[in-house]
PDB file of C-alpha atoms in Angstrom:
ATOM      1  CA  MET H   1      -0.350  15.034  -6.119  1.00  0.00           C
ATOM      2  CA  LEU H   2      -3.260  16.517  -8.003  1.00  0.00           C
ATOM      3  CA  LEU H   3      -4.959  14.818 -10.938  1.00  0.00           C
ATOM      4  CA  LYS H   4      -6.758  17.336 -13.121  1.00  0.00           C
ATOM      5  CA  ILE H   5      -9.695  15.600 -14.784  1.00  0.00           C
ATOM      6  CA  ASN H   6     -12.138  18.470 -15.340  1.00  0.00           C
ATOM      7  CA  LYS H   7     -11.641  18.445 -19.146  1.00  0.00           C
ATOM      8  CA  PHE H   8     -12.199  14.684 -19.221  1.00  0.00           C
ATOM      9  CA  LEU H   9     -15.355  14.893 -17.098  1.00  0.00           C
ATOM     10  CA  SER H  10     -16.884  17.564 -19.333  1.00  0.00           C
ATOM     11  CA  SER H  11     -15.913  15.845 -22.598  1.00  0.00           C
ATOM     12  CA  GLU H  12     -17.536  12.991 -24.518  1.00  0.00           C
ATOM     13  CA  ALA H  13     -14.516  10.736 -23.959  1.00  0.00           C
ATOM     14  CA  VAL H  14     -15.213   7.450 -22.184  1.00  0.00           C
ATOM     15  CA  SER H  15     -11.730   6.779 -20.798  1.00  0.00           C
ATOM     16  CA  LEU H  16      -8.638   8.651 -19.689  1.00  0.00           C
ATOM     17  CA  THR H  17      -5.249   6.976 -19.337  1.00  0.00           C
ATOM     18  CA  ILE H  18      -3.120   8.024 -16.376  1.00  0.00           C
ATOM     19  CA  ASN H  19       0.662   7.584 -16.287  1.00  0.00           C
ATOM     20  CA  GLU H  20       2.186   9.903 -13.702  1.00  0.00           C
ATOM     21  CA  ASN H  21       5.453   9.959 -11.775  1.00  0.00           C
ATOM     22  CA  PHE H  22       5.237  11.847  -8.535  1.00  0.00           C
ATOM     23  CA  SER H  23       7.110  12.371  -5.301  1.00  0.00           C
ATOM     24  CA  ILE H  24       5.944  12.293  -1.711  1.00  0.00           C
ATOM     25  CA  ASP H  25       7.242  15.219   0.313  1.00  0.00           C
ATOM     26  CA  ASP H  26       6.185  13.922   3.748  1.00  0.00           C
ATOM     27  CA  GLU H  27       9.605  13.236   5.329  1.00  0.00           C
ATOM     28  CA  GLU H  28       8.115  11.474   8.364  1.00  0.00           C
ATOM     29  CA  PHE H  29       6.174   9.060   6.124  1.00  0.00           C
ATOM     30  CA  LEU H  30       9.267   8.380   3.985  1.00  0.00           C
ATOM     31  CA  LYS H  31      11.403   7.692   7.062  1.00  0.00           C
ATOM     32  CA  GLU H  32       8.775   5.454   8.676  1.00  0.00           C
ATOM     33  CA  THR H  33       8.275   3.286   5.581  1.00  0.00           C
ATOM     34  CA  GLY H  34      11.816   3.368   4.129  1.00  0.00           C
ATOM     35  CA  LEU H  35      10.175   4.479   0.896  1.00  0.00           C
ATOM     36  CA  ASP H  36      11.949   5.988  -2.075  1.00  0.00           C
ATOM     37  CA  LYS H  37      10.106   9.245  -2.691  1.00  0.00           C
ATOM     38  CA  ASP H  38       9.424   8.523  -6.408  1.00  0.00           C
ATOM     39  CA  ILE H  39       6.173   6.678  -7.117  1.00  0.00           C
ATOM     40  CA  LEU H  40       4.582   5.673 -10.417  1.00  0.00           C
ATOM     41  CA  LEU H  41       0.799   5.876 -10.751  1.00  0.00           C
ATOM     42  CA  THR H  42      -0.756   4.232 -13.801  1.00  0.00           C
ATOM     43  CA  GLY H  43      -4.310   3.379 -14.672  1.00  0.00           C
ATOM     44  CA  GLU H  44      -7.471   4.347 -16.446  1.00  0.00           C
ATOM     45  CA  ILE H  45     -10.440   6.472 -15.501  1.00  0.00           C
ATOM     46  CA  LEU H  46     -13.663   5.167 -17.029  1.00  0.00           C
ATOM     47  CA  LYS H  47     -17.078   6.727 -17.292  1.00  0.00           C
ATOM     48  CA  ILE H  48     -19.677   4.075 -16.573  1.00  0.00           C
ATOM     49  CA  ASP H  49     -23.493   4.233 -16.450  1.00  0.00           C
ATOM     50  CA  ASP H  50     -23.881   5.702 -12.997  1.00  0.00           C
ATOM     51  CA  GLY H  51     -20.486   7.231 -12.258  1.00  0.00           C
ATOM     52  CA  THR H  52     -16.761   7.325 -12.837  1.00  0.00           C
ATOM     53  CA  VAL H  53     -14.243   4.673 -11.776  1.00  0.00           C
ATOM     54  CA  PHE H  54     -10.451   4.783 -11.522  1.00  0.00           C
ATOM     55  CA  THR H  55      -8.737   1.413 -11.969  1.00  0.00           C
ATOM     56  CA  GLY H  56      -5.015   1.660 -11.477  1.00  0.00           C
ATOM     57  CA  LYS H  57      -1.835   0.579  -9.792  1.00  0.00           C
ATOM     58  CA  ILE H  58       1.009   2.192  -7.925  1.00  0.00           C
ATOM     59  CA  GLU H  59       4.629   1.082  -8.123  1.00  0.00           C
ATOM     60  CA  TYR H  60       7.191   2.049  -5.525  1.00  0.00           C
ATOM     61  CA  THR H  61      10.527   0.977  -4.060  1.00  0.00           C
ATOM     62  CA  PHE H  62      11.421   0.846  -0.397  1.00  0.00           C
ATOM     63  CA  THR H  63      14.320  -0.309   1.752  1.00  0.00           C
ATOM     64  CA  ASP H  64      13.491  -3.376   3.815  1.00  0.00           C
ATOM     65  CA  GLU H  65      15.301  -5.822   6.088  1.00  0.00           C
ATOM     66  CA  CYS H  66      15.358  -9.551   5.369  1.00  0.00           C
ATOM     67  CA  ALA H  67      13.467 -11.531   8.022  1.00  0.00           C
ATOM     68  CA  ARG H  68      16.047 -14.353   7.896  1.00  0.00           C
ATOM     69  CA  CYS H  69      19.495 -12.796   7.454  1.00  0.00           C
ATOM     70  CA  LEU H  70      18.751  -9.191   8.582  1.00  0.00           C
ATOM     71  CA  LYS H  71      20.408  -7.731   5.463  1.00  0.00           C
ATOM     72  CA  GLU H  72      18.958  -4.487   4.077  1.00  0.00           C
ATOM     73  CA  PHE H  73      17.783  -4.591   0.473  1.00  0.00           C
ATOM     74  CA  ASP H  74      15.601  -2.604  -1.924  1.00  0.00           C
ATOM     75  CA  ARG H  75      12.232  -4.087  -2.785  1.00  0.00           C
ATOM     76  CA  ARG H  76       9.848  -3.046  -5.563  1.00  0.00           C
ATOM     77  CA  ILE H  77       6.110  -3.364  -4.965  1.00  0.00           C
ATOM     78  CA  GLU H  78       3.180  -3.062  -7.362  1.00  0.00           C
ATOM     79  CA  THR H  79      -0.306  -2.837  -5.946  1.00  0.00           C
ATOM     80  CA  GLY H  80      -3.565  -2.456  -7.799  1.00  0.00           C
ATOM     81  CA  PHE H  81      -6.668  -0.626  -6.697  1.00  0.00           C
ATOM     82  CA  GLN H  82     -10.083   0.442  -7.854  1.00  0.00           C
ATOM     83  CA  ALA H  83     -11.698   3.656  -6.652  1.00  0.00           C
ATOM     84  CA  GLU H  84     -14.947   5.415  -7.277  1.00  0.00           C
ATOM     85  CA  ILE H  85     -14.695   9.084  -8.247  1.00  0.00           C
ATOM     86  CA  VAL H  86     -17.340  11.078  -6.398  1.00  0.00           C
ATOM     87  CA  LYS H  87     -18.255  14.713  -5.876  1.00  0.00           C
ATOM     88  CA  LYS H  88     -18.852  14.274  -2.144  1.00  0.00           C
ATOM     89  CA  GLU H  89     -17.445  11.535   0.070  1.00  0.00           C
ATOM     90  CA  ASP H  90     -19.915   8.965   1.420  1.00  0.00           C
ATOM     91  CA  MET H  91     -18.677   8.027   4.892  1.00  0.00           C
ATOM     92  CA  GLU H  92     -20.766   4.829   4.977  1.00  0.00           C
ATOM     93  CA  SER H  93     -19.216   3.344   1.840  1.00  0.00           C
ATOM     94  CA  ASP H  94     -16.605   0.586   2.142  1.00  0.00           C
ATOM     95  CA  GLU H  95     -15.147   1.381  -1.286  1.00  0.00           C
ATOM     96  CA  ILE H  96     -12.140   3.600  -1.944  1.00  0.00           C
ATOM     97  CA  GLN H  97     -13.482   7.004  -2.909  1.00  0.00           C
ATOM     98  CA  LEU H  98     -11.655   9.838  -4.625  1.00  0.00           C
ATOM     99  CA  VAL H  99     -13.303  13.227  -4.290  1.00  0.00           C
ATOM    100  CA  ALA H 100     -13.168  15.273  -7.494  1.00  0.00           C
ATOM    101  CA  ALA H 101     -13.557  18.798  -6.142  1.00  0.00           C
ATOM    102  CA  ASP H 102     -13.499  21.369  -8.966  1.00  0.00           C
ATOM    103  CA  GLY H 103     -12.295  18.730 -11.429  1.00  0.00           C
ATOM    104  CA  THR H 104      -9.148  17.829  -9.454  1.00  0.00           C
ATOM    105  CA  ILE H 105      -8.413  14.830  -7.268  1.00  0.00           C
ATOM    106  CA  LYS H 106      -5.965  14.980  -4.358  1.00  0.00           C
ATOM    107  CA  MET H 107      -4.170  11.633  -4.458  1.00  0.00           C
ATOM    108  CA  ASP H 108      -1.630  12.051  -1.616  1.00  0.00           C
ATOM    109  CA  GLU H 109      -3.577  10.505   1.277  1.00  0.00           C
ATOM    110  CA  THR H 110      -5.045   7.723  -0.864  1.00  0.00           C
ATOM    111  CA  ILE H 111      -1.574   6.776  -2.140  1.00  0.00           C
ATOM    112  CA  LYS H 112      -0.180   6.752   1.414  1.00  0.00           C
ATOM    113  CA  GLN H 113      -3.010   4.468   2.564  1.00  0.00           C
ATOM    114  CA  LEU H 114      -2.477   2.115  -0.383  1.00  0.00           C
ATOM    115  CA  ILE H 115       1.245   1.959   0.430  1.00  0.00           C
ATOM    116  CA  TYR H 116       0.578   1.185   4.099  1.00  0.00           C
ATOM    117  CA  LEU H 117      -1.833  -1.576   3.127  1.00  0.00           C
ATOM    118  CA  SER H 118       0.531  -3.125   0.569  1.00  0.00           C
ATOM    119  CA  LEU H 119       3.698  -3.175   2.699  1.00  0.00           C
ATOM    120  CA  PRO H 120       4.618  -6.785   3.457  1.00  0.00           C
ATOM    121  CA  MET H 121       4.764  -7.986   7.046  1.00  0.00           C
ATOM    122  CA  LYS H 122       7.928  -9.992   6.343  1.00  0.00           C
ATOM    123  CA  SER H 123      10.366  -9.756   3.475  1.00  0.00           C
ATOM    124  CA  LEU H 124      13.092 -12.049   2.220  1.00  0.00           C
ATOM    125  CA  CYS H 125      16.127 -10.823   0.279  1.00  0.00           C
ATOM    126  CA  SER H 126      15.775 -13.939  -1.901  1.00  0.00           C
ATOM    127  CA  LYS H 127      13.588 -17.043  -1.963  1.00  0.00           C
ATOM    128  CA  ASP H 128      16.512 -19.275  -1.007  1.00  0.00           C
ATOM    129  CA  CYS H 129      17.883 -17.094   1.821  1.00  0.00           C
ATOM    130  CA  LYS H 130      19.554 -19.342   4.395  1.00  0.00           C
ATOM    131  CA  GLY H 131      19.361 -16.837   7.248  1.00  0.00           C
ATOM    132  CA  ILE H 132      21.779 -16.645  10.156  1.00  0.00           C
ATOM    133  CA  CYS H 133      23.124 -19.397  12.415  1.00  0.00           C
ATOM    134  CA  PRO H 134      21.235 -19.396  15.737  1.00  0.00           C
ATOM    135  CA  SER H 135      24.422 -20.364  17.595  1.00  0.00           C
ATOM    136  CA  CYS H 136      27.194 -18.162  16.217  1.00  0.00           C
ATOM    137  CA  GLY H 137      25.199 -15.561  14.241  1.00  0.00           C
ATOM    138  CA  VAL H 138      27.112 -15.940  10.954  1.00  0.00           C
ATOM    139  CA  ASN H 139      25.203 -15.071   7.758  1.00  0.00           C
ATOM    140  CA  LEU H 140      24.801 -18.476   6.067  1.00  0.00           C
ATOM    141  CA  ASN H 141      24.409 -16.834   2.643  1.00  0.00           C
ATOM    142  CA  ILE H 142      27.969 -15.516   2.828  1.00  0.00           C
ATOM    143  CA  GLU H 143      29.898 -18.210   4.685  1.00  0.00           C
ATOM    144  CA  LYS H 144      29.478 -21.691   6.075  1.00  0.00           C
ATOM    145  CA  CYS H 145      28.899 -22.093   9.782  1.00  0.00           C
ATOM    146  CA  ARG H 146      31.537 -23.931  11.814  1.00  0.00           C
ATOM    147  CA  CYS H 147      29.268 -24.702  14.743  1.00  0.00           C
ATOM    148  CA  GLU H 148      28.828 -28.206  16.027  1.00  0.00           C
ATOM    149  CA  ASN H 149      25.295 -29.245  15.123  1.00  0.00           C
ATOM    150  CA  SER H 150      24.970 -31.923  17.772  1.00  0.00           C
ATOM    151  CA  ILE H 151      22.423 -30.035  19.833  1.00  0.00           C
ATOM    152  CA  THR H 152      19.496 -32.315  20.592  1.00  0.00           C
ATOM    153  CA  ASP H 153      16.430 -31.980  22.703  1.00  0.00           C
ATOM    154  CA  PRO H 154      17.178 -33.571  26.102  1.00  0.00           C
ATOM    155  CA  ARG H 155      13.709 -35.142  26.109  1.00  0.00           C
ATOM    156  CA  LEU H 156      14.705 -37.175  23.018  1.00  0.00           C
ATOM    157  CA  GLU H 157      18.197 -38.192  24.264  1.00  0.00           C
ATOM    158  CA  LYS H 158      17.029 -41.733  25.210  1.00  0.00           C
ATOM    159  CA  LEU H 159      16.021 -42.400  21.589  1.00  0.00           C
ATOM    160  CA  LYS H 160      19.723 -42.359  20.597  1.00  0.00           C
ATOM    161  CA  ASP H 161      20.190 -45.548  22.626  1.00  0.00           C
ATOM    162  CA  LEU H 162      17.692 -47.326  20.368  1.00  0.00           C
ATOM    163  CA  LEU H 163      19.908 -46.671  17.316  1.00  0.00           C
ATOM    164  CA  LYS H 164      22.895 -48.484  18.910  1.00  0.00           C
TER     165      LYS H 164
END
């Protein structure tokens, strides 16, 4: 995705609002992340005293697997970012930098990196997901388990005698 900001940079305007839908064409990346190829980029580019800053967010949907019940579901993520717009990349900087070569910014790699960083390590299909039964493997969200729940730790078996 290319953002063309050359008119903005040469004008007297102080801010530029960005609201772009775009698609990622990297099939390997889409397969690896389970990502829907449509992504929404919104934000604002601001001219400040000593440079230009892009404050924005990306919104995307991807297919994930619940960590408790193993069911696949679609999850929507919004992640914010702030990047400095520069003419030449400074390799020693810790900030996100977007290079504006000839008044255009290539956003593809930056968006991919932001997506990788914002993907959750674990996902739940719902906050109250009950998961699966460790004995019989039934999905407890769909049906009730018929297992006998009398499994106790053998080290604690003697404590039952105290309750008699």
